[in-house]
Coordinates of C-alpha atoms in Angstrom, one line a residue:
M86 CA 156.3 73.9 96.9
R87 CA 154.2 74.6 93.8
A88 CA 154.1 72.2 90.8
E89 CA 155.4 74.7 88.3
E90 CA 158.4 75.4 90.6
A91 CA 159.2 71.7 91.0
I92 CA 159.0 71.1 87.2
N93 CA 161.3 74.0 86.4
V94 CA 163.9 73.1 88.9
V95 CA 163.9 69.4 87.7
R96 CA 164.3 70.4 84.1
S97 CA 167.3 72.5 85.0
A98 CA 168.8 69.7 86.9
A99 CA 168.1 67.2 84.1
T100 CA 169.9 69.5 81.6
R101 CA 172.9 69.5 83.9
A102 CA 172.8 65.8 84.3
G103 CA 172.4 65.2 80.5
I104 CA 169.1 63.3 80.7
P105 CA 165.8 64.1 78.9
A106 CA 163.1 66.1 80.7
H107 CA 160.7 67.1 78.0
D108 CA 158.0 64.7 79.5
A109 CA 158.5 65.8 83.1
A110 CA 155.4 65.1 85.1
I111 CA 154.5 65.9 88.7
V112 CA 154.0 62.9 91.0
R113 CA 153.3 64.9 94.1
V114 CA 154.2 68.2 95.7
G115 CA 154.1 69.4 99.3
E116 CA 157.1 70.5 101.4
N117 CA 159.2 68.7 98.8
G118 CA 158.4 67.8 95.2
V119 CA 158.7 64.5 93.3
V120 CA 158.8 64.6 89.5
L121 CA 158.8 61.7 87.0
L122 CA 161.0 61.8 84.0
P123 CA 159.6 58.8 82.0
A124 CA 162.0 58.9 79.0
A125 CA 165.0 58.8 81.4
G126 CA 163.5 56.3 83.7
V127 CA 164.2 58.6 86.6
L128 CA 162.3 60.0 89.6
A129 CA 163.6 63.4 90.7
R130 CA 163.2 64.6 94.3
V131 CA 163.3 68.3 94.9
V132 CA 164.1 69.6 98.4
P133 CA 164.5 73.2 99.5
I134 CA 168.1 73.8 100.8
R135 CA 166.7 75.3 104.0
T136 CA 165.3 72.0 105.0
I137 CA 168.5 70.0 104.7
G138 CA 171.3 72.5 105.5
T139 CA 174.7 71.3 104.1
E140 CA 173.9 67.6 104.2
F141 CA 173.1 67.4 100.5
R142 CA 174.4 63.8 100.1
R143 CA 172.9 62.3 103.2
E144 CA 169.9 60.6 101.5
T145 CA 172.0 59.0 98.8
D146 CA 174.7 58.0 101.4
V147 CA 171.9 56.5 103.5
A148 CA 170.6 54.5 100.5
A149 CA 174.1 53.1 99.9
W150 CA 174.6 52.1 103.5
L151 CA 171.1 50.5 103.8
A152 CA 171.8 48.5 100.7
E153 CA 175.0 47.2 102.3
Q154 CA 172.9 46.1 105.3
Q155 CA 170.6 44.1 102.9
V156 CA 167.8 46.5 103.5
P157 CA 165.7 46.8 100.3
V158 CA 165.9 50.4 99.0
V159 CA 165.5 52.4 95.8
R160 CA 168.8 53.2 94.2
P161 CA 170.1 56.6 93.3
V162 CA 170.9 57.2 89.6
R163 CA 173.9 59.3 90.6
P164 CA 175.5 59.8 94.1
E165 CA 175.8 63.5 93.9
P166 CA 172.7 65.6 94.1
I167 CA 172.4 68.7 91.9
T168 CA 172.0 72.2 93.4
I169 CA 169.6 74.5 91.4
G170 CA 169.2 77.9 93.1
Q171 CA 167.7 77.3 96.5
H172 CA 166.8 73.7 95.8
V173 CA 168.6 70.3 95.8
V174 CA 167.6 67.7 93.3
S175 CA 168.5 64.0 93.7
L176 CA 167.9 61.5 90.9
W177 CA 166.6 58.0 91.6
E178 CA 165.7 54.9 89.6
Y179 CA 162.0 54.8 88.6
L180 CA 160.2 51.5 89.2
P181 CA 157.4 51.7 86.6
D182 CA 155.7 48.4 87.5
S183 CA 155.6 49.1 91.2
R184 CA 152.8 49.4 93.7
P185 CA 152.5 50.1 97.4
A186 CA 153.4 47.1 99.6
D187 CA 150.7 45.4 101.6
L188 CA 150.8 45.6 105.4
V189 CA 152.4 42.2 105.9
T190 CA 155.3 43.1 103.6
L191 CA 155.6 46.4 105.4
A192 CA 155.8 44.7 108.8
E193 CA 158.4 42.2 107.6
S194 CA 160.5 45.0 106.1
L195 CA 160.3 47.2 109.1
R196 CA 161.3 44.3 111.4
H197 CA 164.4 43.7 109.2
L198 CA 165.2 47.4 109.1
H199 CA 164.9 47.7 112.9
S200 CA 167.3 44.8 113.4
V201 CA 170.3 46.3 111.5
P202 CA 173.2 47.5 113.6
L203 CA 173.3 51.3 114.4
P204 CA 175.7 53.1 112.2
T205 CA 178.3 55.6 113.4
N206 CA 178.0 59.3 112.4
L207 CA 175.6 58.7 109.5
L208 CA 172.1 59.1 110.9
P209 CA 170.6 61.8 113.1
Q210 CA 168.5 61.2 116.2
L211 CA 164.7 61.3 115.6
T212 CA 163.3 64.8 116.3
P213 CA 159.5 64.5 116.3
F214 CA 158.9 68.3 116.3
D215 CA 161.5 69.3 113.7
R216 CA 160.7 72.5 111.7
F217 CA 157.4 72.9 113.7
E218 CA 157.6 76.7 113.7
E219 CA 158.4 76.9 110.0
R220 CA 155.5 74.6 109.1
L221 CA 153.1 76.4 111.3
T222 CA 154.1 79.8 109.9
S223 CA 153.8 78.7 106.3
G224 CA 150.6 76.8 106.7
V225 CA 147.5 78.1 104.9
D226 CA 144.1 78.8 106.5
L227 CA 145.4 78.9 110.1
D228 CA 144.1 81.6 112.3
P229 CA 145.6 82.8 115.7
N230 CA 143.4 80.4 117.6
D231 CA 144.6 77.5 115.5
H232 CA 148.2 78.6 116.1
A233 CA 147.6 78.7 119.8
L234 CA 146.1 75.3 119.9
L235 CA 148.8 73.7 117.8
C236 CA 151.6 75.3 119.8
Q237 CA 150.0 74.2 123.1
L238 CA 149.8 70.6 121.8
R239 CA 153.5 70.8 120.7
D240 CA 154.6 72.1 124.1
E241 CA 152.7 69.4 126.0
L242 CA 153.8 66.6 123.7
S243 CA 157.5 67.7 123.7
T244 CA 157.5 67.6 127.5
Q245 CA 156.0 64.1 127.4
W246 CA 158.5 63.0 124.8
A247 CA 161.5 64.1 126.8
L248 CA 160.3 62.0 129.8
T249 CA 159.3 58.9 127.9
V250 CA 161.3 55.7 128.1
F251 CA 160.4 53.4 125.2
A252 CA 160.1 49.7 125.6
I253 CA 162.1 48.5 122.6
G254 CA 165.1 50.7 122.6
D255 CA 166.8 52.6 119.7
A256 CA 166.9 51.3 116.2
V257 CA 167.4 52.5 112.6
L258 CA 164.0 53.9 111.5
H259 CA 162.5 54.8 108.2
G260 CA 160.9 57.8 109.9
D261 CA 157.8 57.9 107.6
A262 CA 156.9 54.3 107.4
H263 CA 153.7 53.6 105.5
M264 CA 152.7 51.4 102.5
D265 CA 153.3 54.2 99.9
N266 CA 156.9 54.4 101.0
L267 CA 157.6 50.7 100.5
L268 CA 157.2 49.6 96.8
V269 CA 156.8 46.1 95.4
T270 CA 157.4 45.4 91.7
D271 CA 155.7 42.8 89.5
S272 CA 158.9 40.8 89.6
G273 CA 158.9 40.8 93.4
R274 CA 161.5 43.4 94.2
I275 CA 160.8 45.4 97.4
A276 CA 162.2 48.9 97.9
F277 CA 161.9 51.5 100.6
V278 CA 161.6 55.0 99.1
D279 CA 161.7 58.6 100.5
L280 CA 164.8 58.0 102.6
E281 CA 165.3 61.6 103.8
T282 CA 163.5 60.7 107.1
V283 CA 165.8 57.7 108.0
C284 CA 167.1 58.2 111.5
I285 CA 167.8 56.6 114.9
G286 CA 165.0 56.4 117.4
P287 CA 162.4 54.1 119.0
P288 CA 160.8 51.5 116.7
E289 CA 157.4 52.5 118.1
W290 CA 157.7 55.6 115.9
D291 CA 157.7 53.6 112.7
L292 CA 154.7 51.5 113.8
T293 CA 152.5 54.5 114.8
L294 CA 151.4 55.6 111.3
T295 CA 149.9 52.1 110.5
A296 CA 148.2 52.0 113.8
L297 CA 146.8 55.5 113.4
Y298 CA 145.7 54.8 109.8
Y299 CA 143.8 51.8 111.2
E300 CA 142.1 54.0 113.8
C301 CA 141.2 56.4 110.9
G302 CA 139.4 53.5 109.3
W303 CA 141.8 53.4 106.3
Y304 CA 142.8 49.7 107.1
S305 CA 140.6 46.8 108.0
E306 CA 140.8 45.1 111.4
E307 CA 142.1 41.9 109.8
D308 CA 144.8 43.8 107.9
Y309 CA 146.0 45.5 111.0
R310 CA 145.9 42.3 113.0
R311 CA 148.2 40.6 110.4
F312 CA 150.5 43.6 110.5
V313 CA 150.8 43.3 114.3
L314 CA 151.3 39.5 114.2
T315 CA 154.0 39.8 111.5
Y316 CA 156.0 42.5 113.3
G317 CA 155.4 41.0 116.7
F318 CA 154.4 44.1 118.6
D319 CA 151.3 46.2 118.8
V320 CA 152.2 49.8 119.5
R321 CA 148.6 50.6 120.5
R322 CA 149.3 48.5 123.7
S323 CA 152.3 50.6 124.5
P324 CA 152.2 53.2 127.4
S325 CA 153.6 55.7 124.9
W326 CA 150.8 55.2 122.4
P327 CA 148.6 58.2 123.4
M328 CA 151.5 60.5 123.0
L329 CA 152.8 58.9 119.7
R330 CA 149.3 59.0 118.3
L331 CA 148.8 62.7 119.1
I332 CA 152.3 63.7 117.8
R333 CA 151.5 62.0 114.5
M334 CA 148.1 63.7 114.2
L335 CA 149.8 67.0 114.9
R336 CA 152.3 66.4 112.1
M337 CA 149.6 65.2 109.7
T338 CA 147.6 68.4 110.3
L339 CA 150.6 70.6 109.7
W340 CA 151.5 68.6 106.6
L341 CA 148.0 69.2 105.2
A342 CA 148.3 72.9 106.0
Q343 CA 151.3 73.0 103.7
S344 CA 149.4 71.6 100.7
A345 CA 145.8 73.0 101.1
D346 CA 146.4 76.2 99.1
N347 CA 143.9 76.5 96.3
D348 CA 142.3 73.2 97.1
P349 CA 138.8 73.6 98.8
Q350 CA 138.5 69.9 99.7
R351 CA 141.9 69.9 101.5
R352 CA 141.0 73.2 103.2
R353 CA 137.8 71.6 104.5
Q354 CA 139.7 68.5 105.8
L355 CA 142.3 70.8 107.4
R356 CA 139.5 72.7 109.3
H357 CA 138.0 69.4 110.3
R358 CA 141.3 68.1 111.6
I359 CA 141.9 71.2 113.7
N360 CA 138.4 71.1 115.1
T361 CA 138.7 67.4 116.1
L362 CA 142.1 68.1 117.7
R363 CA 140.4 70.9 119.7
D364 CA 137.4 68.8 120.9
G365 CA 139.3 65.6 121.4
S366 CA 137.4 63.5 118.8
A367 CA 140.4 63.1 116.4
P368 CA 140.9 61.2 114.2
T369 CA 137.2 60.7 113.5
G370 CA 136.4 61.7 110.0
W371 CA 140.0 62.1 108.9
T372 CA 140.5 61.3 105.2
G373 CA 143.8 60.5 103.5
Y374 CA 145.7 62.4 100.8

């Protein structure tokens, strides 16, 4: 999704909702878009219809259910998303004094999230390879050899996934659990954001990103140690860790391929990630975006 596209869609949605959008500003774009409307105190999330099918309200319904379970989440401004052409826009409260949580707070919040009872007919099962073909096809700067490598990895990992029995058992997952998706305000409020990935699956999945980011060198040894002690489980000691680690690296590479267009630095990092996946040295030299 391009920035101009996201801005135009959000302005149309804001007009329909009756809120100001003259100061709309991009927060980030990738597969989806996030646009800040400062005057309205609103964050708008833009999602292509093709990625969510007919479940337009699932994210706002999930937010309401999680709040009932005393899980800290960001609140929707309105329960009904707005359809603009081939996009769906949901409007959320903006937390202007917020910052990413530290790893101890993330571990505490994940432990609480993973302890809530499983809902009935609300959440999908985790699908680690969802939309793989679409992401591969739309990725920039990928040649036929890259396609072959990534497809081979997907095939091998999907076979392993189907045969894996996880140690902890199913739980409610955030699905994309990292510090930027758990915000803390100056007043002490905590809130999970980006709830479109919430699902049911093994808790190891939610622990993998933090462990992988540690291996990338993005967190210190002490910070990761405190994360593990707070949660009470180190996913890197799990038999499933090599598989989980590689699945996440595959997804991170495909994500970067979605957003590397017209960005030489991202293109160089994308090429590096593919090369290290090919020679087995990943995630050496991986940088974050």
